Short mmCIF file of C-alpha atoms in Angstrom, two decimals:
data_model
loop_
_atom_site.label_atom_id
_atom_site.label_comp_id
_atom_site.label_asym_id
_atom_site.label_seq_id
_atom_site.Cartn_x
_atom_site.Cartn_y
_atom_site.Cartn_z
CA MET B 1 216.04 109.07 -113.19
CA PRO B 2 212.25 109.20 -112.70
CA HIS B 3 210.16 107.80 -115.54
CA PRO B 4 209.50 110.68 -118.02
CA ALA B 5 205.75 110.06 -117.94
CA HIS B 6 205.68 110.95 -114.24
CA ARG B 7 207.40 114.30 -114.41
CA GLN B 8 205.35 117.03 -112.71
CA ARG B 9 202.36 114.74 -112.16
CA SER B 10 201.57 113.86 -108.61
CA LEU B 11 198.94 112.02 -106.61
CA TYR B 12 199.21 114.47 -103.72
CA PHE B 13 201.35 117.54 -104.49
CA ASP B 14 200.43 120.50 -106.70
CA TYR B 15 203.67 121.55 -108.33
CA PRO B 16 203.87 125.35 -108.53
CA ARG B 17 205.19 127.05 -111.62
CA TYR B 18 207.56 129.99 -111.29
CA ASP B 19 207.56 132.31 -114.27
CA PHE B 20 210.63 133.87 -115.81
CA VAL B 21 210.74 137.60 -115.09
CA PRO B 22 213.20 139.50 -117.29
CA PRO B 23 215.93 140.95 -115.06
CA PRO B 24 217.20 144.51 -115.47
CA GLU B 25 220.47 143.21 -116.97
CA LEU B 26 218.63 142.21 -120.16
CA ALA B 27 217.69 145.85 -120.72
CA SER B 28 220.56 147.82 -119.19
CA GLY B 29 223.56 145.49 -119.38
CA PRO B 30 225.67 144.03 -116.53
CA LEU B 31 225.01 145.14 -112.97
CA THR B 32 227.10 144.29 -109.92
CA HIS B 33 225.45 142.52 -106.98
CA GLU B 34 226.86 141.80 -103.55
CA VAL B 35 226.04 138.06 -103.58
CA ALA B 36 224.75 135.66 -106.21
CA ILE B 37 223.57 132.18 -105.26
CA VAL B 38 223.55 129.50 -107.94
CA GLY B 39 220.95 126.84 -107.20
CA GLY B 40 217.42 127.23 -105.81
CA GLY B 41 217.23 124.00 -103.84
CA PRO B 42 217.06 123.81 -100.02
CA VAL B 43 220.73 124.76 -99.57
CA GLY B 44 220.69 127.82 -101.82
CA LEU B 45 217.36 129.04 -100.43
CA THR B 46 218.55 128.63 -96.83
CA ALA B 47 221.69 130.62 -97.61
CA ALA B 48 219.59 133.37 -99.19
CA LEU B 49 217.30 133.61 -96.16
CA GLU B 50 220.24 133.73 -93.76
CA LEU B 51 221.92 136.48 -95.78
CA ALA B 52 218.68 138.45 -95.75
CA ARG B 53 218.37 137.94 -91.99
CA HIS B 54 221.63 139.83 -91.64
CA GLY B 55 220.60 142.57 -94.05
CA VAL B 56 222.44 141.41 -97.18
CA ALA B 57 220.56 141.31 -100.48
CA CYS B 58 221.25 138.54 -102.99
CA VAL B 59 220.26 137.22 -106.40
CA LEU B 60 219.29 133.55 -106.52
CA LEU B 61 219.48 131.79 -109.91
CA ASP B 62 217.84 128.47 -110.74
CA GLU B 63 217.25 126.83 -114.09
CA LYS B 64 214.00 125.14 -113.04
CA ALA B 65 210.49 126.53 -113.18
CA THR B 66 209.24 124.56 -110.18
CA VAL B 67 210.45 122.60 -107.16
CA SER B 68 212.35 119.33 -107.39
CA GLU B 69 210.34 116.26 -108.27
CA GLY B 70 209.78 113.40 -105.85
CA SER B 71 210.43 112.93 -102.17
CA ARG B 72 214.26 112.84 -102.47
CA ALA B 73 215.82 113.95 -99.17
CA ILE B 74 213.05 113.25 -96.67
CA CYS B 75 214.64 113.20 -93.19
CA ILE B 76 215.19 116.55 -91.49
CA ALA B 77 217.23 116.39 -88.28
CA ARG B 78 216.56 118.39 -85.13
CA HIS B 79 219.61 120.56 -85.82
CA SER B 80 218.11 121.51 -89.20
CA LEU B 81 214.75 122.36 -87.63
CA GLU B 82 216.65 124.71 -85.33
CA ILE B 83 218.04 126.37 -88.45
CA MET B 84 214.49 126.80 -89.71
CA GLN B 85 213.54 128.28 -86.34
CA GLN B 86 216.29 130.88 -86.73
CA LEU B 87 214.90 131.71 -90.16
CA GLY B 88 211.41 132.05 -88.66
CA ILE B 89 209.74 129.25 -90.63
CA SER B 90 210.00 126.12 -88.47
CA GLU B 91 206.27 126.06 -87.71
CA ARG B 92 205.36 125.02 -91.27
CA PHE B 93 207.87 122.19 -91.20
CA VAL B 94 206.65 120.89 -87.86
CA ALA B 95 202.98 121.19 -88.84
CA LYS B 96 203.48 119.17 -92.04
CA GLY B 97 206.33 116.83 -91.12
CA LEU B 98 206.10 113.56 -89.21
CA GLY B 99 208.35 113.52 -86.16
CA TRP B 100 209.95 110.28 -85.05
CA THR B 101 212.38 108.88 -82.50
CA HIS B 102 212.69 105.16 -83.24
CA GLY B 103 213.62 102.66 -85.88
CA THR B 104 213.75 98.89 -86.23
CA SER B 105 216.19 96.76 -88.21
CA TYR B 106 215.24 93.23 -89.28
CA TYR B 107 217.21 90.20 -90.40
CA GLY B 108 214.71 88.46 -92.63
CA THR B 109 211.54 89.28 -90.71
CA ARG B 110 213.08 89.08 -87.24
CA PRO B 111 213.85 92.33 -85.40
CA VAL B 112 217.54 92.53 -84.47
CA TYR B 113 218.10 96.18 -83.54
CA ARG B 114 216.04 99.00 -82.08
CA LEU B 115 217.19 102.54 -82.82
CA GLU B 116 216.24 104.97 -80.05
CA MET B 117 217.25 108.58 -80.58
CA PRO B 118 217.37 110.64 -77.37
CA HIS B 119 214.26 112.72 -76.86
CA SER B 120 212.40 114.21 -73.92
CA GLY B 121 209.88 116.87 -73.03
CA HIS B 122 212.77 119.29 -72.64
CA GLU B 123 213.22 119.34 -76.44
CA ARG B 124 211.33 121.63 -78.79
CA PHE B 125 211.78 119.38 -81.84
CA TYR B 126 211.83 115.65 -82.44
CA PRO B 127 215.21 114.16 -83.35
CA MET B 128 213.99 113.61 -86.90
CA TYR B 129 211.10 114.63 -89.16
CA ASN B 130 210.00 112.99 -92.40
CA LEU B 131 208.97 115.52 -95.02
CA GLN B 132 209.20 115.29 -98.80
CA GLN B 133 211.69 117.63 -100.43
CA GLN B 134 208.96 119.24 -102.52
CA TYR B 135 207.49 120.68 -99.32
CA VAL B 136 210.89 121.68 -97.96
CA GLU B 137 211.60 123.70 -101.10
CA LYS B 138 208.09 125.15 -101.30
CA PHE B 139 208.21 126.42 -97.71
CA LEU B 140 211.63 127.96 -98.26
CA ILE B 141 210.57 129.54 -101.57
CA ASP B 142 207.47 131.05 -99.99
CA ALA B 143 209.67 132.66 -97.32
CA ALA B 144 212.17 133.88 -99.94
CA GLU B 145 209.44 135.37 -102.14
CA ALA B 146 208.14 137.32 -99.16
CA ASN B 147 211.60 138.76 -98.45
CA PRO B 148 212.43 141.95 -100.40
CA GLY B 149 216.14 141.27 -100.04
CA ILE B 150 216.02 138.13 -102.19
CA ASP B 151 215.77 138.38 -105.98
CA LEU B 152 214.56 134.95 -107.15
CA ARG B 153 215.28 134.37 -110.83
CA TRP B 154 213.71 131.21 -112.23
CA GLN B 155 214.46 129.60 -115.60
CA SER B 156 217.91 131.16 -115.36
CA ARG B 157 220.76 128.75 -116.01
CA VAL B 158 224.35 129.71 -115.29
CA SER B 159 226.23 128.56 -118.39
CA ALA B 160 229.65 130.02 -117.58
CA ILE B 161 231.50 131.65 -114.71
CA LYS B 162 234.71 133.60 -114.57
CA LEU B 163 236.46 134.74 -111.41
CA THR B 164 237.59 138.36 -111.63
CA GLY B 165 239.62 140.73 -109.51
CA GLY B 166 236.41 142.16 -108.04
CA GLY B 167 234.46 138.92 -107.64
CA ALA B 168 232.91 136.86 -110.41
CA SER B 169 231.16 137.26 -113.74
CA LEU B 170 228.34 134.83 -114.58
CA THR B 171 226.79 134.17 -117.97
CA VAL B 172 223.11 133.39 -117.49
CA ALA B 173 220.96 131.69 -120.14
CA THR B 174 217.25 132.56 -120.07
CA PRO B 175 214.13 132.16 -122.28
CA HIS B 176 214.75 135.77 -123.45
CA GLY B 177 218.43 135.26 -124.21
CA PRO B 178 221.68 135.37 -122.21
CA TYR B 179 222.98 138.14 -120.00
CA THR B 180 226.01 138.81 -117.80
CA LEU B 181 225.66 139.11 -114.04
CA ASN B 182 228.54 140.54 -112.02
CA THR B 183 228.82 139.84 -108.31
CA ARG B 184 231.30 140.31 -105.49
CA TYR B 185 230.64 136.84 -104.05
CA VAL B 186 229.07 133.58 -105.17
CA ILE B 187 227.58 130.69 -103.22
CA ALA B 188 227.50 127.63 -105.49
CA ALA B 189 224.64 125.43 -104.31
CA ASP B 190 223.82 123.91 -107.68
CA GLY B 191 223.91 120.27 -106.68
CA ALA B 192 225.73 117.10 -107.56
CA ARG B 193 226.10 118.07 -111.23
CA SER B 194 227.30 121.56 -110.35
CA ILE B 195 227.83 123.70 -113.43
CA VAL B 196 229.95 126.10 -111.39
CA ARG B 197 232.24 123.29 -110.27
CA ARG B 198 232.51 121.99 -113.82
CA GLU B 199 233.23 125.41 -115.32
CA LEU B 200 236.09 125.94 -112.89
CA GLY B 201 237.46 122.44 -113.47
CA LEU B 202 237.22 121.43 -109.81
CA PRO B 203 236.84 117.66 -109.31
CA LEU B 204 235.18 115.86 -106.45
CA LYS B 205 237.51 113.30 -104.91
CA GLY B 206 236.76 110.20 -102.89
CA ASP B 207 234.99 106.87 -103.25
CA ALA B 208 232.00 105.44 -105.10
CA TYR B 209 230.22 102.36 -103.77
CA GLU B 210 228.94 99.45 -105.82
CA GLY B 211 225.48 99.25 -104.33
CA CYS B 212 222.57 100.74 -106.23
CA TYR B 213 219.04 101.44 -104.92
CA VAL B 214 215.70 102.15 -106.51
CA ILE B 215 213.78 104.68 -104.43
CA ALA B 216 210.02 104.72 -104.86
CA ASP B 217 207.15 106.76 -103.42
CA VAL B 218 203.77 105.06 -103.13
CA ARG B 219 200.46 106.36 -101.82
CA MET B 220 198.92 103.95 -99.35
CA ALA B 221 196.66 104.43 -96.34
CA SER B 222 198.22 102.84 -93.26
CA THR B 223 198.19 103.26 -89.49
CA TYR B 224 201.76 102.03 -89.01
CA PRO B 225 203.66 104.55 -86.86
CA THR B 226 206.41 106.77 -88.22
CA GLU B 227 209.78 105.12 -87.76
CA ARG B 228 212.74 103.93 -89.81
CA ARG B 229 212.51 100.29 -90.90
CA ALA B 230 215.47 98.47 -92.44
CA PHE B 231 215.20 94.88 -93.72
CA PHE B 232 218.27 92.76 -94.50
CA ASP B 233 217.91 89.61 -96.61
CA SER B 234 214.15 89.68 -96.28
CA PRO B 235 211.40 87.99 -98.34
CA GLY B 236 210.76 91.43 -99.85
CA ASN B 237 214.26 91.59 -101.37
CA PRO B 238 216.22 88.35 -100.76
CA GLY B 239 219.94 88.85 -100.43
CA SER B 240 219.69 92.63 -100.34
CA THR B 241 218.37 95.57 -98.31
CA VAL B 242 215.05 97.44 -98.02
CA LEU B 243 214.32 100.73 -96.24
CA VAL B 244 210.77 101.91 -95.47
CA HIS B 245 209.74 105.39 -94.28
CA ARG B 246 206.33 106.94 -93.76
CA GLN B 247 205.80 110.46 -95.13
CA PRO B 248 202.95 112.99 -94.97
CA ASP B 249 199.87 112.63 -97.20
CA ASP B 250 199.84 108.80 -96.98
CA ILE B 251 203.05 108.62 -99.01
CA TRP B 252 205.47 105.82 -98.22
CA ARG B 253 209.10 105.88 -99.29
CA ILE B 254 210.51 102.45 -100.18
CA ASP B 255 214.19 102.03 -101.06
CA TYR B 256 215.37 98.64 -102.27
CA GLN B 257 218.84 97.54 -103.24
CA LEU B 258 219.40 95.98 -106.63
CA GLN B 259 221.13 92.65 -106.92
CA PRO B 260 224.73 92.61 -108.23
CA GLY B 261 224.65 92.64 -112.02
CA GLU B 262 221.00 93.63 -112.19
CA SER B 263 220.30 96.01 -115.09
CA GLU B 264 219.60 99.53 -113.85
CA ALA B 265 217.61 100.37 -116.98
CA GLU B 266 215.37 97.34 -116.54
CA ALA B 267 215.00 97.99 -112.83
CA LEU B 268 213.59 101.44 -113.59
CA GLU B 269 210.92 100.16 -115.95
CA GLU B 270 207.53 100.88 -114.42
CA ALA B 271 206.32 97.28 -114.54
CA ASN B 272 209.39 96.09 -112.66
CA VAL B 273 209.11 98.82 -110.05
CA LEU B 274 205.44 97.93 -109.48
CA ARG B 275 206.30 94.26 -109.11
CA ARG B 276 209.19 94.79 -106.69
CA VAL B 277 207.32 97.31 -104.56
CA GLY B 278 204.29 95.01 -104.44
CA VAL B 279 206.39 92.20 -102.96
CA ILE B 280 207.78 94.55 -100.30
CA ILE B 281 204.36 95.89 -99.35
CA GLU B 282 203.09 92.35 -98.99
CA MET B 283 206.11 91.51 -96.79
CA ILE B 284 205.42 94.37 -94.36
CA GLY B 285 201.83 93.19 -94.02
CA GLU B 286 199.95 96.07 -95.62
CA GLN B 287 196.57 95.18 -97.11
CA ALA B 288 195.36 98.53 -98.46
CA ALA B 289 195.39 99.45 -102.12
CA TRP B 290 198.40 101.49 -103.22
CA GLU B 291 199.56 103.58 -106.16
CA LEU B 292 203.03 104.32 -107.46
CA GLU B 293 203.82 108.04 -107.28
CA TRP B 294 207.48 108.52 -108.27
CA TRP B 295 210.70 106.56 -108.56
CA SER B 296 214.36 107.11 -109.19
CA LEU B 297 217.80 105.52 -108.82
CA TYR B 298 220.40 106.13 -106.15
CA LYS B 299 224.09 105.29 -105.71
CA ALA B 300 226.27 105.98 -102.68
CA TYR B 301 229.33 108.22 -102.83
CA THR B 302 231.78 109.81 -100.43
CA LEU B 303 233.17 112.60 -102.62
CA ALA B 304 234.27 116.14 -101.80
CA LEU B 305 236.20 119.09 -103.10
CA ASP B 306 239.66 119.63 -101.67
CA ASP B 307 238.65 123.16 -100.69
CA TYR B 308 235.14 124.62 -100.38
CA ARG B 309 236.33 128.20 -100.94
CA HIS B 310 237.91 129.54 -104.11
CA GLY B 311 238.44 133.28 -103.73
CA PRO B 312 235.00 134.94 -103.81
CA LEU B 313 233.28 131.60 -104.39
CA LEU B 314 231.93 129.28 -101.66
CA PHE B 315 230.64 125.80 -102.49
CA ALA B 316 227.81 124.33 -100.38
CA GLY B 317 225.71 121.17 -100.25
CA ASP B 318 226.05 118.60 -103.02
CA ALA B 319 228.10 121.06 -105.06
CA ALA B 320 230.82 120.67 -102.41
CA HIS B 321 230.34 117.07 -101.32
CA LEU B 322 228.31 113.93 -101.96
CA VAL B 323 227.53 111.73 -98.98
CA PRO B 324 225.53 108.48 -98.69
CA ILE B 325 221.89 108.75 -97.69
CA PHE B 326 222.37 106.28 -94.83
CA GLY B 327 222.17 108.29 -91.62
CA VAL B 328 220.31 111.09 -93.50
CA ARG B 329 223.32 113.38 -93.72
CA GLY B 330 223.08 114.87 -97.23
CA LEU B 331 220.40 117.53 -96.83
CA ASN B 332 221.21 118.15 -93.17
CA SER B 333 224.90 118.77 -93.79
CA GLY B 334 224.00 121.00 -96.74
CA LEU B 335 221.75 123.19 -94.59
CA ALA B 336 224.59 123.56 -92.07
CA ASP B 337 226.89 124.58 -94.95
CA ALA B 338 224.39 127.24 -95.97
CA MET B 339 224.15 128.81 -92.53
CA ASN B 340 227.91 128.73 -92.00
CA ALA B 341 228.68 130.34 -95.36
CA ALA B 342 225.88 132.91 -95.19
CA TRP B 343 226.47 134.46 -91.78
CA LYS B 344 230.19 134.82 -92.45
CA LEU B 345 229.61 136.26 -95.89
CA ALA B 346 227.06 138.69 -94.48
CA TYR B 347 229.49 139.95 -91.85
CA VAL B 348 232.20 140.46 -94.47
CA VAL B 349 229.85 142.21 -96.90
CA ARG B 350 228.52 144.48 -94.16
CA GLY B 351 232.11 145.43 -93.21
CA TRP B 352 231.81 143.93 -89.73
CA ALA B 353 234.53 141.33 -90.21
CA PRO B 354 237.68 141.02 -92.31
CA GLN B 355 237.91 138.90 -95.45
CA ARG B 356 239.85 136.25 -93.53
CA LEU B 357 236.64 135.28 -91.71
CA LEU B 358 235.79 133.41 -94.92
CA ASP B 359 239.00 131.38 -94.54
CA SER B 360 237.28 129.45 -91.75
CA TYR B 361 234.44 128.19 -93.96
CA SER B 362 236.31 125.34 -95.63
CA PRO B 363 238.09 124.04 -92.50
CA GLU B 364 234.83 124.00 -90.57
CA ARG B 365 232.51 122.54 -93.18
CA ARG B 366 235.02 120.23 -94.89
CA GLY B 367 235.92 118.97 -91.43
CA ALA B 368 232.24 118.19 -90.95
CA THR B 369 232.17 116.37 -94.28
CA LEU B 370 235.15 114.19 -93.37
CA GLU B 371 233.46 113.20 -90.12
CA VAL B 372 230.31 112.37 -92.09
CA PHE B 373 232.41 110.28 -94.49
CA ASP B 374 233.82 108.27 -91.61
CA LEU B 375 230.41 107.52 -90.12
CA ALA B 376 228.52 107.19 -93.41
CA ALA B 377 231.13 104.85 -94.88
CA LYS B 378 230.61 102.48 -91.97
CA SER B 379 226.84 102.58 -92.45
CA THR B 380 227.16 102.18 -96.22
CA LYS B 381 229.45 99.16 -95.95
CA PHE B 382 226.94 97.56 -93.61
CA MET B 383 223.90 98.43 -95.71
CA THR B 384 225.64 97.63 -99.00
CA PRO B 385 228.66 95.36 -98.42
CA PRO B 386 231.32 96.20 -101.06
CA THR B 387 233.04 92.79 -101.02
CA ARG B 388 232.29 89.16 -100.24
CA GLY B 389 234.26 89.50 -97.01
CA TYR B 390 232.20 92.47 -95.85
CA ARG B 391 229.05 90.58 -96.79
CA ARG B 392 230.02 87.58 -94.67
CA MET B 393 230.86 89.78 -91.71
CA ARG B 394 227.60 91.71 -92.06
CA ASP B 395 225.49 88.56 -92.31
CA ALA B 396 227.27 87.01 -89.35
CA ALA B 397 226.61 90.11 -87.26
CA LEU B 398 222.92 90.05 -88.23
CA ALA B 399 222.56 86.33 -87.49
CA LEU B 400 224.15 86.74 -84.07
CA ALA B 401 221.98 89.77 -83.32
CA VAL B 402 218.90 87.57 -83.44
CA HIS B 403 219.97 86.00 -80.14
CA THR B 404 222.57 88.28 -78.52
CA ASP B 405 223.29 91.95 -77.86
CA LEU B 406 226.96 91.52 -78.77
CA THR B 407 226.73 92.54 -82.44
CA ARG B 408 223.64 94.76 -82.35
CA PRO B 409 225.63 98.03 -82.07
CA LEU B 410 227.08 97.23 -85.52
CA ILE B 411 223.56 97.66 -86.96
CA ASN B 412 223.25 101.22 -85.63
CA PRO B 413 222.59 103.49 -88.67
CA ARG B 414 224.49 106.35 -86.97
CA GLN B 415 221.94 109.08 -87.58
CA SER B 416 222.99 112.61 -88.51
CA GLN B 417 224.52 114.72 -85.74
CA PRO B 418 225.78 118.32 -85.87
CA TYR B 419 229.53 118.81 -86.07
CA THR B 420 231.67 120.42 -83.38
CA TYR B 421 234.12 123.03 -84.68
CA ALA B 422 236.67 122.28 -81.98
CA GLN B 423 239.69 122.86 -84.25
CA SER B 424 238.27 125.91 -86.01
CA PRO B 425 240.36 129.08 -86.14
CA LEU B 426 237.27 130.83 -84.78
CA THR B 427 237.00 128.69 -81.62
CA GLY B 428 238.93 130.14 -78.69
CA PHE B 429 240.27 129.47 -75.22
CA PRO B 430 240.52 125.66 -75.26
CA LEU B 431 241.97 125.59 -71.74
CA ARG B 432 238.84 127.29 -70.42
CA ASP B 433 236.75 124.74 -72.29
CA ARG B 434 238.53 121.87 -70.53
CA GLU B 435 237.40 123.17 -67.15
CA PHE B 436 233.87 121.92 -67.94
CA SER B 437 232.67 118.40 -67.21
CA ALA B 438 229.35 118.80 -69.08
CA GLY B 439 227.58 120.99 -71.60
CA PRO B 440 228.18 121.78 -75.29
CA ALA B 441 231.91 122.14 -75.88
CA ALA B 442 233.49 125.10 -77.60
CA GLY B 443 232.64 124.69 -81.28
CA ALA B 444 229.46 122.67 -80.62
CA PRO B 445 225.90 123.93 -81.17
CA LEU B 446 223.76 124.95 -78.23
CA VAL B 447 221.34 122.52 -76.60
CA ASN B 448 217.80 123.85 -76.97
CA ARG B 449 216.63 123.28 -73.40
CA ARG B 450 213.07 124.03 -72.23
CA LEU B 451 213.07 126.79 -69.62
CA LYS B 452 210.87 127.10 -66.53
CA ASP B 453 208.57 129.63 -68.21
CA GLY B 454 207.77 127.10 -70.96
CA SER B 455 209.89 128.76 -73.65
CA PHE B 456 213.05 127.28 -75.10
CA LEU B 457 216.58 128.57 -74.92
CA LEU B 458 216.92 129.13 -78.66
CA ASP B 459 213.75 131.23 -78.64
CA ARG B 460 215.82 133.95 -76.96
CA LEU B 461 218.70 134.14 -79.43
CA GLY B 462 219.12 137.28 -81.50
CA ARG B 463 220.28 137.73 -85.09
CA GLY B 464 223.93 138.11 -84.25
CA PHE B 465 226.21 137.00 -81.44
CA SER B 466 224.64 135.97 -78.14
CA GLY B 467 225.81 135.14 -74.64
CA LEU B 468 224.47 132.85 -71.94
CA TYR B 469 225.17 134.10 -68.43
CA PHE B 470 224.25 131.70 -65.64
CA ALA B 471 222.93 133.25 -62.40
CA SER B 472 220.71 131.26 -60.03
CA ASP B 473 219.13 134.49 -58.74
CA GLY B 474 218.48 135.76 -62.27
CA ALA B 475 220.47 138.94 -61.63
CA LEU B 476 223.24 140.42 -63.76
CA PRO B 477 226.17 141.82 -61.76
CA PRO B 478 226.66 145.59 -62.21
CA ALA B 479 230.12 144.94 -63.66
CA LEU B 480 228.47 143.21 -66.63
CA ALA B 481 225.84 145.85 -67.34
CA GLY B 482 227.78 147.19 -70.31
CA LEU B 483 228.37 143.76 -71.86
CA PRO B 484 225.64 143.96 -74.55
CA LYS B 485 226.98 147.28 -75.83
CA ASP B 486 230.59 146.12 -75.70
CA LEU B 487 229.90 142.97 -77.71
CA SER B 488 227.54 144.33 -80.36
CA VAL B 489 228.75 143.93 -83.94
CA GLY B 490 227.67 146.46 -86.56
CA ASP B 491 223.96 147.15 -86.26
CA GLU B 492 223.25 143.73 -84.74
CA PRO B 493 222.88 144.04 -80.98
CA PHE B 494 224.51 141.46 -78.76
CA THR B 495 221.82 139.34 -77.10
CA LEU B 496 222.54 138.60 -73.44
CA ILE B 497 220.47 135.75 -71.99
CA ILE B 498 220.43 135.28 -68.23
CA VAL B 499 219.82 131.62 -67.35
CA SER B 500 218.55 130.79 -63.85
CA ASP B 501 216.88 127.39 -64.36
CA ALA B 502 218.59 124.72 -62.24
CA PRO B 503 218.10 121.92 -64.83
CA THR B 504 219.72 124.08 -67.52
CA PHE B 505 222.69 124.64 -65.20
CA GLY B 506 223.17 120.87 -65.22
CA THR B 507 222.78 120.55 -68.99
CA TYR B 508 225.45 123.20 -69.51
CA GLY B 509 227.80 122.16 -66.70
CA ALA B 510 227.35 125.65 -65.28
CA VAL B 511 227.79 127.38 -61.94
CA ASP B 512 226.95 130.94 -60.97
CA GLY B 513 229.05 133.15 -63.24
CA THR B 514 229.41 130.70 -66.13
CA PHE B 515 229.35 132.29 -69.57
CA TYR B 516 228.93 130.91 -73.12
CA LEU B 517 229.75 133.09 -76.14
CA VAL B 518 227.55 132.01 -79.07
CA ARG B 519 228.01 132.66 -82.80
CA PRO B 520 225.13 133.63 -85.11
CA ASP B 521 224.86 129.97 -86.24
CA ARG B 522 224.28 128.76 -82.63
CA HIS B 523 227.76 127.26 -82.27
CA VAL B 524 229.71 128.04 -79.11
CA ALA B 525 232.68 130.32 -79.82
CA ALA B 526 234.14 129.88 -76.31
CA ARG B 527 232.97 129.26 -72.75
CA TRP B 528 234.11 130.05 -69.22
CA ARG B 529 233.21 128.42 -65.92
CA HIS B 530 233.67 131.93 -64.47
CA ILE B 531 233.39 134.82 -66.87
CA ASP B 532 236.51 136.80 -67.75
CA LEU B 533 235.52 140.00 -69.57
CA ASP B 534 238.85 140.57 -71.29
CA GLU B 535 238.90 137.01 -72.58
CA VAL B 536 235.30 137.27 -73.78
CA ARG B 537 236.18 140.35 -75.84
CA SER B 538 239.22 138.55 -77.23
CA ALA B 539 237.10 135.51 -78.11
CA LEU B 540 234.64 137.71 -79.98
CA ARG B 541 237.46 139.21 -82.04
CA GLN B 542 238.70 135.70 -82.80
CA ALA B 543 235.20 134.53 -83.80
CA LEU B 544 235.12 137.40 -86.29
CA GLY B 545 238.31 136.22 -87.93
CA GLY B 546 240.76 138.10 -85.72
CA SER B 547 243.73 136.87 -83.70
CA SER B 548 243.61 133.71 -81.57
CA GLY B 549 242.67 133.70 -77.92
#
C-alpha cells in the first residue's frame, strides 16, 4: 500500500473532493432503481456512461470521496480509446495521454528485443497511451456528472447485498447513516476486494505468482521518448526485473521486482524506495533532479469467478477477474467488460431484447479472461520466473538474444488485444464468415480505417446496431432501401454505412455487395461476402439473444 503520509498529496495532480449528498432513500425509505453500479472506478463509470448512452438511468455507488491515488493502471490500448470515442470523451484522453508504438527489452544494459506495435496513418489512435489512472477516473467522472441519467453517490459503501425475486437489495452505509437501495439489476465493479463478491460468498479461482513488485511514480524532467522499457538482470536491479514508463506531467513510472525472500514491509519504507529508485534512475542515464510522488506494492494473479453473471448481478473488471499487469490487460479488459455488460443490460431494461441476452455476458467476457490468462501467464513467467528451471530457461533465452534472433520472440510482452467472440451464442452464420480471406472475423471488433474524406470508419457508427455495405460506386441498391427501418431496434435507428474506399475494401476482404452486421459494442455479429437480407434479419435476432442463425 502507498505510504500513509502520501495519501492525497501530489506533486502534479489536484485531487478533487466529491461531497456526500443525502439520497432520497434516507428521507423516504427504499426506492427501486433499474440499475445500480457498485464501484466508481474506470469500469463502473464506463458502464454507467454506456447505459446512459442507451437511455437507461443508473445509480453509481462508491465509498471514496475522490479518485484513486497514484498512477496505477497507466496503459490504455487503442481498443479502449475506441470505447472512449463511443462515449464521446476520447479527445480528453488523447490530449493528455502519451501515445506510443515501441518498446525495448534489455539483458543487463544490452538491448535484446524491440517491440513494434502495428501503426499507420490509417489509424485514429496510437496502439497504446500512457495516462495515470487519476486522470482516467477524473475524465470519466466529469462526463458522468454532466449526464442527467447518472446518479453519482460518493461516500456510499455497500455493506450488504441480497438477491431478491425482483432484483437485489443493497444496504448502503453513509456519513448520515445506512439506507436500503432496491434495484432490478446490479453491475459489481468494486475491484479486487469486491464487497459484493464477498457478501455472496463467490471465490476467485486460479493462480497466484511468487513475484512481487514495488511500483513507484517519480517526477523528473527528461526528453527520453515514450516507450516501454524492460530491464532483466540489470545494474539497476541485479537478478530481477525493472519496467520504466513515461507518463504525462514529467511523471515516470518505475516498477522493480523484489528479490526472493526480501521483506515487503521493509521494501515499502520510504528510504528504501528512494534508494532503489535512485539506482535505477542512474542506470538509465538520467541526470536531472527527481522527487518521489507515490509508491505501492504489486503481485501477479490469474484469478476469476466461475461465472460472471448471478441472476440480476453482473461482475466486471477486477471484481470478476484479476490478471497480471504484464501486457497491460487489467484496465483494458475491464473496460471491455463494462461495455459488454452495459449495452446488453440496456437492451433488456428497455424491453428491446429478452432476458437471455444477458446469458451471453459470461461466455463472452470470461472467454476473454481465459485468453488473457493464457497470454499473461506466459509473460508473467518470463518477467517473474516461478521456479529455478523457468529462471534458467529465461536467462538462457535472454543471453542468446544478445547475438541471435532465435529466442527474441520469447521476450515479446504480448500487449493487450481485443477478444474475438467467435464462439458466442450471439455470433451467427459461421459458414458465411469462412468465405472471407481477410477482414475482422465474426465476433471481432471493427478496424477503424481512415476513409478518403479524412474521417474514420468508427466516426460513422450510431448508438445501436450498424451495418457496413460495400459498394465501389457508393450507391445503395433499391432493394436495400428499407434496410435501416427493418433493422432498427427500439428507438435506436439502425445506422447503415456505405463504404466505397478501395483500401477499406482490402482491409475488410470485401467485394461489391459485402455486408457486415455490427453490434453496439463494435463487434461483428455476422458478415456476408454477398448480402442475404433474410440471413441478416436472422443474425440480428440472434445478436439480440434470439435463435441461432
